CSV table of C-alpha atoms and ligand atoms in Angstrom, one decimal:
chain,number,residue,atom,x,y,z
A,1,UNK,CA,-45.4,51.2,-12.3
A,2,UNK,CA,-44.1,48.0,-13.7
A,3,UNK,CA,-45.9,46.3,-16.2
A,4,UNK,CA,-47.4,42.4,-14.6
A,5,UNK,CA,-45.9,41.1,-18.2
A,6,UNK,CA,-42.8,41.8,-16.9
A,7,UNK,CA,-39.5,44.1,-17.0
A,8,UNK,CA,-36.7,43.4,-19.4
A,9,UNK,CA,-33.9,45.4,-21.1
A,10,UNK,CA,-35.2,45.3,-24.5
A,11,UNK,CA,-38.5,43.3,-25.7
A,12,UNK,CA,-36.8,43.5,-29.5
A,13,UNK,CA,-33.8,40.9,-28.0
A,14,UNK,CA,-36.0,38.6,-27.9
A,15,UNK,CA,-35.5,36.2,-31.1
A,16,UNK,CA,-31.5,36.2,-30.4
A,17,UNK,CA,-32.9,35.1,-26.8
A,18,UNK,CA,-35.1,32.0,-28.4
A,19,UNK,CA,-32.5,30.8,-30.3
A,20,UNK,CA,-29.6,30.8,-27.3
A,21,UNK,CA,-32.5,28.8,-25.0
A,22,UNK,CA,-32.8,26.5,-28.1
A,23,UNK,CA,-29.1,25.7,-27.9
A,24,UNK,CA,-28.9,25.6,-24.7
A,25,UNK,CA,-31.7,22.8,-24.6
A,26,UNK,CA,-30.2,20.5,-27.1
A,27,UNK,CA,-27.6,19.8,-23.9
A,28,UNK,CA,-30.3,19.5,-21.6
A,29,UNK,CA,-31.9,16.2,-22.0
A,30,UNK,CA,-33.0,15.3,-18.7
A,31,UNK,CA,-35.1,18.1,-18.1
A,32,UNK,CA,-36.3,17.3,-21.8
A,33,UNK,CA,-37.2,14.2,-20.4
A,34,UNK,CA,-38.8,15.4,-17.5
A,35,UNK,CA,-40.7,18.3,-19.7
A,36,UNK,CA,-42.0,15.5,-22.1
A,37,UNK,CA,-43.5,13.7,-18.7
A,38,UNK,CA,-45.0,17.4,-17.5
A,39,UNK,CA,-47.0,17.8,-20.6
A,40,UNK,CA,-48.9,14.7,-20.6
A,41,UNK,CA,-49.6,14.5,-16.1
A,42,UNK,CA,-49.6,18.5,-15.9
A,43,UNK,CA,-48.3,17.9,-12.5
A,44,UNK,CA,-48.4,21.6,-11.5
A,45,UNK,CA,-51.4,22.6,-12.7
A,46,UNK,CA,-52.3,26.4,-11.5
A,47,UNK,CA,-50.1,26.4,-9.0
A,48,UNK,CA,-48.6,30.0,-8.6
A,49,UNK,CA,-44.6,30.1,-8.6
A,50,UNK,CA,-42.5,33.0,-8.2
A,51,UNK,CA,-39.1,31.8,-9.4
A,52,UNK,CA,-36.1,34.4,-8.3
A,53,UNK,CA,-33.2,32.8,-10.4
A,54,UNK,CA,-30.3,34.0,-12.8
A,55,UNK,CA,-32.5,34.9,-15.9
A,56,UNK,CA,-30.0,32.7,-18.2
A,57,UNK,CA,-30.8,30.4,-20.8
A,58,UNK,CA,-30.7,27.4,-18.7
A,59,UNK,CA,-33.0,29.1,-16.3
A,60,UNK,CA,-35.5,29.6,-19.5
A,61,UNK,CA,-35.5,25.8,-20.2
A,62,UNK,CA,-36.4,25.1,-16.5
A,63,UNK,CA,-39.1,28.0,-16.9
A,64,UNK,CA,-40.3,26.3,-19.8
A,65,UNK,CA,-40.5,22.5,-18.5
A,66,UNK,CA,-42.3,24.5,-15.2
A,67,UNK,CA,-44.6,26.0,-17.5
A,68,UNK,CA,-45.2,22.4,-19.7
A,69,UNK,CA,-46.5,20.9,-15.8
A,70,UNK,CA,-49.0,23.6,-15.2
A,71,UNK,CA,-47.2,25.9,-13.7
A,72,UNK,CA,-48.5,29.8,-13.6
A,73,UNK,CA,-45.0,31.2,-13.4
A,74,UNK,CA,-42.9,34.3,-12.7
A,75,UNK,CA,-39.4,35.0,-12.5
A,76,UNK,CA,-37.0,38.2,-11.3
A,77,UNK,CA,-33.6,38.0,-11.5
A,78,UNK,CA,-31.4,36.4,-8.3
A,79,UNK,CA,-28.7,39.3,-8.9
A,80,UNK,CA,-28.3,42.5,-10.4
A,81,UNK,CA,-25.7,41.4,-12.9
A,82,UNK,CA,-26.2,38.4,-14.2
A,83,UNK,CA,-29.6,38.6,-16.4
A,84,UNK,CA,-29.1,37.8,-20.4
A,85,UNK,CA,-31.2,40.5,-21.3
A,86,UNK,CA,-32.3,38.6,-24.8
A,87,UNK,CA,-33.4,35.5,-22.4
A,88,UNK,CA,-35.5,37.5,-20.2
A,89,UNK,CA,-37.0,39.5,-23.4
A,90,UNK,CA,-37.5,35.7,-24.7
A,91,UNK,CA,-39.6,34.5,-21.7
A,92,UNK,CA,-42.1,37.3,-22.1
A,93,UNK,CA,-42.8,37.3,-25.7
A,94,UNK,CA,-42.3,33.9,-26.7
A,95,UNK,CA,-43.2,32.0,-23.7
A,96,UNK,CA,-45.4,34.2,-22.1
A,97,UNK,CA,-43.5,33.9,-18.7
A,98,UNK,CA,-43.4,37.6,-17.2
A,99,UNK,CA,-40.0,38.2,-15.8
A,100,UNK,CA,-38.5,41.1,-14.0
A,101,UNK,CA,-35.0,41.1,-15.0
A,102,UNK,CA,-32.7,43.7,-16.3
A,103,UNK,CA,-28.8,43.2,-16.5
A,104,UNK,CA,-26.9,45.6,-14.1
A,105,UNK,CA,-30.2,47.1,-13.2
A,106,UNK,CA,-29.7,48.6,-9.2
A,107,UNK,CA,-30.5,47.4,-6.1
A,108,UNK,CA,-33.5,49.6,-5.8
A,109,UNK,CA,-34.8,47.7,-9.2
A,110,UNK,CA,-33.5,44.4,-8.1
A,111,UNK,CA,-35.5,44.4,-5.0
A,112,UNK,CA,-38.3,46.2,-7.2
A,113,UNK,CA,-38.8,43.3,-9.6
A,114,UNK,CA,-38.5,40.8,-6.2
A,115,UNK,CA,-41.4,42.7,-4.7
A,116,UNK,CA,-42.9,42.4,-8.9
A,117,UNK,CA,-42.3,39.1,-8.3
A,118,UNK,CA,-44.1,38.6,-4.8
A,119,UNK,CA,-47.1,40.4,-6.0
A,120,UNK,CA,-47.9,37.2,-7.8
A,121,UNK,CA,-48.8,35.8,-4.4
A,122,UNK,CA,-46.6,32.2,-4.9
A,123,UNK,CA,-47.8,28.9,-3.6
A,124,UNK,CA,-44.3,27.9,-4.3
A,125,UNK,CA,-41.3,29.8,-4.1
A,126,UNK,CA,-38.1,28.9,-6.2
A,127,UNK,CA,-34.8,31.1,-5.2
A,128,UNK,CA,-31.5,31.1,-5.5
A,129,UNK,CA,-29.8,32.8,-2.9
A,130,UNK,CA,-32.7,33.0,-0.4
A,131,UNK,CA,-33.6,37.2,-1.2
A,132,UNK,CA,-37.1,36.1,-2.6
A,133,UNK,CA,-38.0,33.9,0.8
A,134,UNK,CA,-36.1,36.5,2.4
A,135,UNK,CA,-37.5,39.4,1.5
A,136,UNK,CA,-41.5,38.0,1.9
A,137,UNK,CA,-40.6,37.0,5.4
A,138,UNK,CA,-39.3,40.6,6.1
A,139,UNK,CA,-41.7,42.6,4.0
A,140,UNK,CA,-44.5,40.4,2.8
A,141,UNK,CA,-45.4,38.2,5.9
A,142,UNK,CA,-49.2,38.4,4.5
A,143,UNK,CA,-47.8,36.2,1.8
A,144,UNK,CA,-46.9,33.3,3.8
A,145,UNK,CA,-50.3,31.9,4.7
A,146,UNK,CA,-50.5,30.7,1.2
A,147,UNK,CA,-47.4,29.4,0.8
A,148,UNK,CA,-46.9,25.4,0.0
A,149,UNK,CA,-43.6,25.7,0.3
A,150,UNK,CA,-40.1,26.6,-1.3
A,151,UNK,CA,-36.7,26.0,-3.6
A,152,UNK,CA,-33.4,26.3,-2.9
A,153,UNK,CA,-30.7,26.4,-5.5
A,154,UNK,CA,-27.5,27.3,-4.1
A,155,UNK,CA,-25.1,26.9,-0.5
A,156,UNK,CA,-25.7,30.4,0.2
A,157,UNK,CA,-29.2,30.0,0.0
A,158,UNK,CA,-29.3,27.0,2.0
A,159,UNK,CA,-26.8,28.2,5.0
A,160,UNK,CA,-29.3,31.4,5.0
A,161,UNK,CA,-32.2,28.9,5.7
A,162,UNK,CA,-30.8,26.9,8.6
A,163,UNK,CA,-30.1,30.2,10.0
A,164,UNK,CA,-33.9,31.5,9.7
A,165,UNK,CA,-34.8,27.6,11.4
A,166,UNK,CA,-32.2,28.3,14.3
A,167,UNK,CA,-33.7,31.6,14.8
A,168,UNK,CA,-37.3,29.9,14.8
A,169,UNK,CA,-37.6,32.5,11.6
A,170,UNK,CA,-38.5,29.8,8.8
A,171,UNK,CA,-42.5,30.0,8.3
A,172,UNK,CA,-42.9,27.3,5.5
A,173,UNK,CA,-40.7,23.9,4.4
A,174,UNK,CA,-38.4,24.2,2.0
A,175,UNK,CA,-36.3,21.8,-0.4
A,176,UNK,CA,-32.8,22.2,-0.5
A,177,UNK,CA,-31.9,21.3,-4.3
A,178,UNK,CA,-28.5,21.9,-3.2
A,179,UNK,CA,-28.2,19.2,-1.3
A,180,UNK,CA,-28.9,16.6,-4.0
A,181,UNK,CA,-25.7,15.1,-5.0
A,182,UNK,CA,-26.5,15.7,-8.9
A,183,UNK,CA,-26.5,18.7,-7.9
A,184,UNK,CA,-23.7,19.9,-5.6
A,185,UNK,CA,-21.2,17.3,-6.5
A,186,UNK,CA,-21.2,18.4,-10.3
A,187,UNK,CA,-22.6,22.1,-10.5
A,188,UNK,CA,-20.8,23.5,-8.0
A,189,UNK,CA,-17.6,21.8,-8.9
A,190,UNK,CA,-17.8,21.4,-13.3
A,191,UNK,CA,-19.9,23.8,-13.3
A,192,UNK,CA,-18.4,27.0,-11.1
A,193,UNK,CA,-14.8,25.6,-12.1
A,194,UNK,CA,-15.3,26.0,-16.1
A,195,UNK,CA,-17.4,29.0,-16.1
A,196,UNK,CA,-15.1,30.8,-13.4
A,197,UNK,CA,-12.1,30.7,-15.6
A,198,UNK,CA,-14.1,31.0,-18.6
A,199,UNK,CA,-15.3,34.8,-17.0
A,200,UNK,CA,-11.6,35.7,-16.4
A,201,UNK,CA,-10.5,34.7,-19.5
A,202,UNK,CA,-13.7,36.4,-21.5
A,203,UNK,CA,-13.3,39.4,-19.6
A,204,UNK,CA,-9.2,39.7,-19.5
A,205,UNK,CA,-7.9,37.3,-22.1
A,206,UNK,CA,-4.9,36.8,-20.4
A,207,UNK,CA,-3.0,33.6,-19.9
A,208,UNK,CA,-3.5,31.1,-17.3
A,209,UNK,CA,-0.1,29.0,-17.4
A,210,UNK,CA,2.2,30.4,-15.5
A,211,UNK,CA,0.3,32.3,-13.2
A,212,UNK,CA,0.2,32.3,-9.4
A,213,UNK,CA,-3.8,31.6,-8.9
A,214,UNK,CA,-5.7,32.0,-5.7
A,215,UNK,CA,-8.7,30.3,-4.7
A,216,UNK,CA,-9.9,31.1,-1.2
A,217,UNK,CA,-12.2,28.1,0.2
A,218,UNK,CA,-12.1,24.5,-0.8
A,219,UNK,CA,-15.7,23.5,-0.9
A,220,UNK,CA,-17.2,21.5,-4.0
A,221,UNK,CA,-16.8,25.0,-5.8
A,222,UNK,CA,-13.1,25.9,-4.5
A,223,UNK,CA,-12.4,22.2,-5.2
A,224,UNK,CA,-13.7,23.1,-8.9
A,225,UNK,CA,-12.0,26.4,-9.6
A,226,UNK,CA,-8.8,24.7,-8.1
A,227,UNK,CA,-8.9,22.1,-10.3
A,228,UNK,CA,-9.6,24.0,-13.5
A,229,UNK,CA,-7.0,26.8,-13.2
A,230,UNK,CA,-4.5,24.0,-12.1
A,231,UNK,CA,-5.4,22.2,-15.7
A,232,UNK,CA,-4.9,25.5,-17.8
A,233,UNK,CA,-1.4,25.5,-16.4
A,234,UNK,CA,-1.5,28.0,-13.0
A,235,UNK,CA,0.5,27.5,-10.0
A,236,UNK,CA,-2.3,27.0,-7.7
A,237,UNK,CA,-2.6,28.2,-4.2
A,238,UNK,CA,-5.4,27.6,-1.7
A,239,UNK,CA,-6.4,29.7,1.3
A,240,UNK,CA,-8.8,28.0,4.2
A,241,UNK,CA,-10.5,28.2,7.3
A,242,UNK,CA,-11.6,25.0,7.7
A,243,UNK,CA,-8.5,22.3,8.9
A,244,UNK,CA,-10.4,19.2,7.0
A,245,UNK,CA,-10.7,20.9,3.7
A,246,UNK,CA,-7.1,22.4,4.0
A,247,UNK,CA,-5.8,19.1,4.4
A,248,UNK,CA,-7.8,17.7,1.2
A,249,UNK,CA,-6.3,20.8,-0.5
A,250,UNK,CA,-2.6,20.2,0.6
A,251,UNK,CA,-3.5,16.1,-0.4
A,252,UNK,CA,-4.5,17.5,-3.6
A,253,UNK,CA,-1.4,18.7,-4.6
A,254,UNK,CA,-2.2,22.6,-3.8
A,255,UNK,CA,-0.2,24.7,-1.7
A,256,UNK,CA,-2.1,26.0,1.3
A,257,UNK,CA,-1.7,29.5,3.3
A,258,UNK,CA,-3.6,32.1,4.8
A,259,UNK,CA,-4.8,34.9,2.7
A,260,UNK,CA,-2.2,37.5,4.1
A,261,UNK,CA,0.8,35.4,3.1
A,262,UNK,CA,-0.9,34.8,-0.3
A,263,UNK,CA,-1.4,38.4,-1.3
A,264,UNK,CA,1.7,39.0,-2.6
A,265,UNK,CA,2.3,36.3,-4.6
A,266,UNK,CA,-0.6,35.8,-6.4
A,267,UNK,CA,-1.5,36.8,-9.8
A,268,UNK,CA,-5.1,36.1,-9.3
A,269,UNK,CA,-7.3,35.8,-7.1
A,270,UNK,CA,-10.9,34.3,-7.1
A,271,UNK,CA,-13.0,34.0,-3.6
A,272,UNK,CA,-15.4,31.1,-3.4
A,273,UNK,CA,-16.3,30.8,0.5
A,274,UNK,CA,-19.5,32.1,0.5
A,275,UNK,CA,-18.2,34.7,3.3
A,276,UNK,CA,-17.2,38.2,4.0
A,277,UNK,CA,-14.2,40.2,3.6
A,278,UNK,CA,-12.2,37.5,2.7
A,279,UNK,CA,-10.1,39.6,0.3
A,280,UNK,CA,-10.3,42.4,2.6
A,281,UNK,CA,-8.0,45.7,3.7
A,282,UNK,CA,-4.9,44.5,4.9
A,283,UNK,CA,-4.8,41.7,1.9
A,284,UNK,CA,-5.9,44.3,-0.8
A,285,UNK,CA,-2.4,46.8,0.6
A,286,UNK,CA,-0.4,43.6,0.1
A,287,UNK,CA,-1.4,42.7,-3.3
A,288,UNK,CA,1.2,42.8,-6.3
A,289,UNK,CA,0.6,45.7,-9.0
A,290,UNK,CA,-1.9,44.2,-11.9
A,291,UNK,CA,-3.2,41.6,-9.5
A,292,UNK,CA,-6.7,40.5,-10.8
A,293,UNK,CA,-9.1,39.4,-7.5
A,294,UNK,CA,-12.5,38.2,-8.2
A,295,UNK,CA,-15.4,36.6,-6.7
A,296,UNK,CA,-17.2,33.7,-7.7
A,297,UNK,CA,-19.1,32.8,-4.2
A,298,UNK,CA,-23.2,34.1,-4.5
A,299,UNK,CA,-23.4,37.3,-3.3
A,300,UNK,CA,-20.7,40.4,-3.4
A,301,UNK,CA,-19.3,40.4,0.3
A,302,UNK,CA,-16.4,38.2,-0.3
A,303,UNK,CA,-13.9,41.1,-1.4
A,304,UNK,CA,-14.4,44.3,0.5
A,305,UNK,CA,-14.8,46.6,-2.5
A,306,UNK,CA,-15.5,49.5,0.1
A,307,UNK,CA,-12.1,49.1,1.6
A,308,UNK,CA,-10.2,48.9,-2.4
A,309,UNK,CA,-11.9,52.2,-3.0
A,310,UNK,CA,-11.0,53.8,0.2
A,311,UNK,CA,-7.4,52.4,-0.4
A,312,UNK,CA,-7.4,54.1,-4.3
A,313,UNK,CA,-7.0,57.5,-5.8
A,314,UNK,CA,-9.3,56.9,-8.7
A,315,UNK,CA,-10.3,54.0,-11.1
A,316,UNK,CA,-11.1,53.4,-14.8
A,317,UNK,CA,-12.6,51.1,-16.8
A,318,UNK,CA,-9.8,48.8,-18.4
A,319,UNK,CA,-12.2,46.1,-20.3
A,320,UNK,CA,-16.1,45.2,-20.2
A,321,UNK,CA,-16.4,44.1,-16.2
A,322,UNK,CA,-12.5,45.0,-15.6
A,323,UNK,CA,-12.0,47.9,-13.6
A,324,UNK,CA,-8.5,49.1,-12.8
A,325,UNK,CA,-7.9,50.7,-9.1
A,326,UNK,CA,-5.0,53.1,-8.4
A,327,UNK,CA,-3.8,52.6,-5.1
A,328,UNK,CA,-2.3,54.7,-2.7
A,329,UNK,CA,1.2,52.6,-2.4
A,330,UNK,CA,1.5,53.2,-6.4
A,331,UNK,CA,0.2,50.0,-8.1
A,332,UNK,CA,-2.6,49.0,-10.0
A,333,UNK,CA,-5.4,46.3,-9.1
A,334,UNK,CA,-8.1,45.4,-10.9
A,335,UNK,CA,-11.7,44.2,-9.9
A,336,UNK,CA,-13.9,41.8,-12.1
A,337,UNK,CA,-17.6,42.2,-12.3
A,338,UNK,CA,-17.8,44.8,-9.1
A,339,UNK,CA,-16.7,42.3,-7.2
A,340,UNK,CA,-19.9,40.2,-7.7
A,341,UNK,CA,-20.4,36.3,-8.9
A,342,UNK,CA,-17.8,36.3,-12.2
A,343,UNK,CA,-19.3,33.7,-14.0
A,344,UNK,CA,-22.7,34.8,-14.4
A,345,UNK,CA,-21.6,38.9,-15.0
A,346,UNK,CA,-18.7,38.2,-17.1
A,347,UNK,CA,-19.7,34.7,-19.0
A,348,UNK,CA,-23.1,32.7,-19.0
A,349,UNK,CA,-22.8,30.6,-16.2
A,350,UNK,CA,-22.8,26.9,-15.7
A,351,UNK,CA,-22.7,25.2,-19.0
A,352,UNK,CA,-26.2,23.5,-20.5
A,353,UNK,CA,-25.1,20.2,-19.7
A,354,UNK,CA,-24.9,20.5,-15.8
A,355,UNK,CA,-27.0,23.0,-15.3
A,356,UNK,CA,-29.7,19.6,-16.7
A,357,UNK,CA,-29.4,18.0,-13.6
A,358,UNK,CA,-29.3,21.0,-11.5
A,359,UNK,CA,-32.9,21.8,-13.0
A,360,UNK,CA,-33.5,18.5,-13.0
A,361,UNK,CA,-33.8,18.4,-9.3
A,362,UNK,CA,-35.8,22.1,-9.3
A,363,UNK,CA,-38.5,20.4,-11.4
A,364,UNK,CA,-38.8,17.4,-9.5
A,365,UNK,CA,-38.6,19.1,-5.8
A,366,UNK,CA,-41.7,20.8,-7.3
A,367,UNK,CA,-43.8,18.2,-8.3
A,368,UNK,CA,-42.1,16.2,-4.9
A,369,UNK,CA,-42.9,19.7,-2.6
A,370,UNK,CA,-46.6,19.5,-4.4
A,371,UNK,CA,-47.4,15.9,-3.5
A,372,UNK,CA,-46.2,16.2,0.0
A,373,UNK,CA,-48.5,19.5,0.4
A,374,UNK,CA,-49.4,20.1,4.3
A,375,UNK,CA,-46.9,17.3,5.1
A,376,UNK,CA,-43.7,19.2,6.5
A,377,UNK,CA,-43.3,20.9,9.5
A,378,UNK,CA,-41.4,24.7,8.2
A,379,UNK,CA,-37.5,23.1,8.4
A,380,UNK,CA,-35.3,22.5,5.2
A,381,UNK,CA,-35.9,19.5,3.5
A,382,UNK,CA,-33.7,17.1,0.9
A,383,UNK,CA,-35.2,15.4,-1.8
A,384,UNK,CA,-35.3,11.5,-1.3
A,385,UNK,CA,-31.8,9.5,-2.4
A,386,UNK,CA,-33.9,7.9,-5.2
A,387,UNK,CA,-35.3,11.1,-6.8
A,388,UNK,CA,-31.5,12.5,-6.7
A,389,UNK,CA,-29.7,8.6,-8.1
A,390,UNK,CA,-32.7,8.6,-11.0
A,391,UNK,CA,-31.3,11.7,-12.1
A,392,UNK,CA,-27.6,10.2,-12.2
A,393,UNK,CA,-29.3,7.2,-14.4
A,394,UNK,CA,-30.9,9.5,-16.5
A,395,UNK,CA,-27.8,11.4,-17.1
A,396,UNK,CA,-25.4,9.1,-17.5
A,397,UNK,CA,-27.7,7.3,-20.2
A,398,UNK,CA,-27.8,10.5,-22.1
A,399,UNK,CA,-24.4,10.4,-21.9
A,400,UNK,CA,-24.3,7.0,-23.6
A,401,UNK,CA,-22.7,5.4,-20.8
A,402,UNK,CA,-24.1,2.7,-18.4
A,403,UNK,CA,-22.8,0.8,-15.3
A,404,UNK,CA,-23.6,-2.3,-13.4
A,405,UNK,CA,-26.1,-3.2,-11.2
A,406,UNK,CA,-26.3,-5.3,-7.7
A,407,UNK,CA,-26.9,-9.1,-8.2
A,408,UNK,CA,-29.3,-10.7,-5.5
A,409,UNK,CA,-26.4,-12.5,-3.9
A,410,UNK,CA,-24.3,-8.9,-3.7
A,411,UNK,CA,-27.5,-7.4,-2.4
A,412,UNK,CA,-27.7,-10.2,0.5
A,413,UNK,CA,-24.1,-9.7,1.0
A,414,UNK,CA,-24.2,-5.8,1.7
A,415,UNK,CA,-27.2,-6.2,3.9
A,416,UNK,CA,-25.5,-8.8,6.5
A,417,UNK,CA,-23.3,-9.0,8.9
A,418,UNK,CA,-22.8,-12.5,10.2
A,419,UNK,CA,-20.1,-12.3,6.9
A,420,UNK,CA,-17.1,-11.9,7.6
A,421,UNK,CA,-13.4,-13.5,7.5
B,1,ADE,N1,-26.0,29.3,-11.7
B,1,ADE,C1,-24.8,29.1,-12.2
B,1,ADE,N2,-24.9,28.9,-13.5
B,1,ADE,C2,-26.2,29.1,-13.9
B,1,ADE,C3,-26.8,29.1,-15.1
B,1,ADE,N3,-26.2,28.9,-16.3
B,1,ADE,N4,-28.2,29.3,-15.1
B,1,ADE,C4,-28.8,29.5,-13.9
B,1,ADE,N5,-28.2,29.5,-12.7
B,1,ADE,C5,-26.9,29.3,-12.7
């Protein structure tokens, strides 16, 4: 049995934890706006939330602000490997949030602390990846009734969604924060770009410049990790499915192939599609000796790790989240993180800074899901344009920049169309 307080690695992490959240907060002024606002309204008052998000330090500020508008909150980690064990041991002693949340814990605890989680009986659901909506359709259906609705963080989670609406699966509304552009448009791409090479670099220290680097898909986070190895010097290559975003690849400058002509020349490789097997058999027997692959897309079906196991004679642990793989033809590859998200098992994640307006629009979908209580049919839902550009103002004013506005005449002028030449 599992304490209700929560489960975390080690309670005595937890002042190393405070003092990481408090850092992390000095870069995360929007949500300190929107936490200052939360205190005084107490727009979530009582309202149950089970939150099932990467227990990171940025996660702990949104906890916090959640916590400032009422909320009666719990959280379990989104994946097994990408908890900060001092965060999570933070949120139960010094905030009194219980969390369920152990880096590298196993599946069986992973789905242990969502059920931990669950057993809170939400009125609002906040996920990241779609397991905790998931997993209370398939398992908890007697939770639903008292659901107001749900969160979504991440692409993943959002394509898993529209999948439960075709199938007539969906049982309660749910906002898409993904879909707000202060939140795709810069945490997908700053954010997955930086902390993608910063995982590779933590974890392998080698050089970028030079390198032949792989990014399979070109969506915002593709577009990200593309343009970040490119800046550190690699030679960058792009693999696609899709003909539209291939072209905007090969427009960018990028060199564009599929996967199997790309195995033996790269140097390494990071998978950002949000699909399977993408690095799979046949690529993994092409691959150069020391090629690096990793995955940076949500969950760990983007390089078949089954198949690089059943290919190898043995393996060994090289660094912290390097593992080297002996293969049959004679060379060595070596997998990052098991294959699962890089930046959150072998760095911290998005930085502080865009990770605000990613939370941003968490903490305003739930006061904005609250409001609108009994409103929405069960679909997946956006948050209005002005919620998402108020954000952008807000930022962008933290950021000590500001930028014109429409005169009436403009105004007129956009909204017309006897004007022309
Ligand atoms: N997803 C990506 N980076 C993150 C972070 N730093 N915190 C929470 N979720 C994230």
């Amino acid at each position: 049995m599992i304490s209700t307080n929560g489960d975390v690695k080690a309670i005595e992490l937890a002042s190393r934890g405070k003092q990481r959240i408090d850092w992390a907060a000095r870069d995360m002024p929007v949500l300190r706006l929107i936490r200052e606002r939360f205190l005084k309204e107490r727009p979530l008052e009582g309202i149950r939330i089970s939150g099932c998000l990467h227990i990171t330090t940025e996660t702990a500020n949104l906890a916090i602000t959640l916590k400032a508008g009422g909320a009666d909150l719990v959280l379990c980690a989104s994946n097994p490997l990408s908890t900060q064990d001092d965060v999570a041991a933070s949120l139960v002693v010094n905030e009194g949030i219980p969390t369920f949340a152990i880096k590298a814990e196993d599946e069986t605890t992973y789905y242990r602390h969502i059920h931990a989680a669950l057993d809170h009986k939400p009125q609002m659901t906040m996920d990241d990846g779609c397991d905790l909506v998931n997993t209370m359709h398939k398992d908890r259906p007697d939770l639903i009734e008292g659901v107001i609705g749900g969160l979504e963080e991440t692409t993943t989670g959002v394509i898993r969604l529209h999948n439960m609406v075709r199938d007539g699966a969906l049982r309660f509304p749910v906002l898409a924060v993904n879909e707000s552009d202060t939140k795709h448009l810069f945490d997908n791409r700053y954010g997955t770009g930086q902390s993608t090479l910063d995982a590779i670099i933590r974890s392998t220290n080698i050089l970028i410049a030079g390198r032949n680097v792989v990014v399979a898909g070109y969506g915002w986070c593709g577009k990200g990790v593309a343009s970040r190895a490119r800046g550190m010097g690699a030679n960058v290559i792009v693999t696609e499915v899709d003909p539209i975003r291939a072209i905007e690849a090969v427009m960018d400058g990028f060199r564009v192939m599929p996967m199997l002509d790309a195995a033996p020349i790269g140097d390494i490789f990071i998978t950002v599609t949000g699909d399977k097997d993408v690095i799979d058999r046949h690529h993994i027997e092409h691959l150069k000796d020391s090629a690096i692959i990793a995955n940076s897309g949500h969950f760990n079906d983007e390089i078949n790790v089954a198949a690089l196991q059943d290919l190898s004679t043995g393996h060994f642990t090289a660094r912290d989240f390097v593992e080297g793989y002996h293969l049959r033809n004679g060379k060595t590859v070596f997998l990052l993180a098991e294959g699962r998200l890089v930046n959150l098992s072998a760095a911290e994640g998005h930085p502080a800074s865009v990770m605000d307006m990613s939370f941003a629009n968490q903490a305003l979908a739930a006061e904005y899901m609250l409001k609108h209580r009994g409103e929405f049919t069960p679909q997946v839902l956006k948050l209005p344009v002005d919620v998402d550009r108020e954000i952008a103002y807000l930022k962008l004013k933290s950021m000590g920049h500001s930028i014109d506005h429409l005169t009436e005449v403009q105004r007129k002028y956009l909204s017309s169309w006897e004007a022309g030449t």
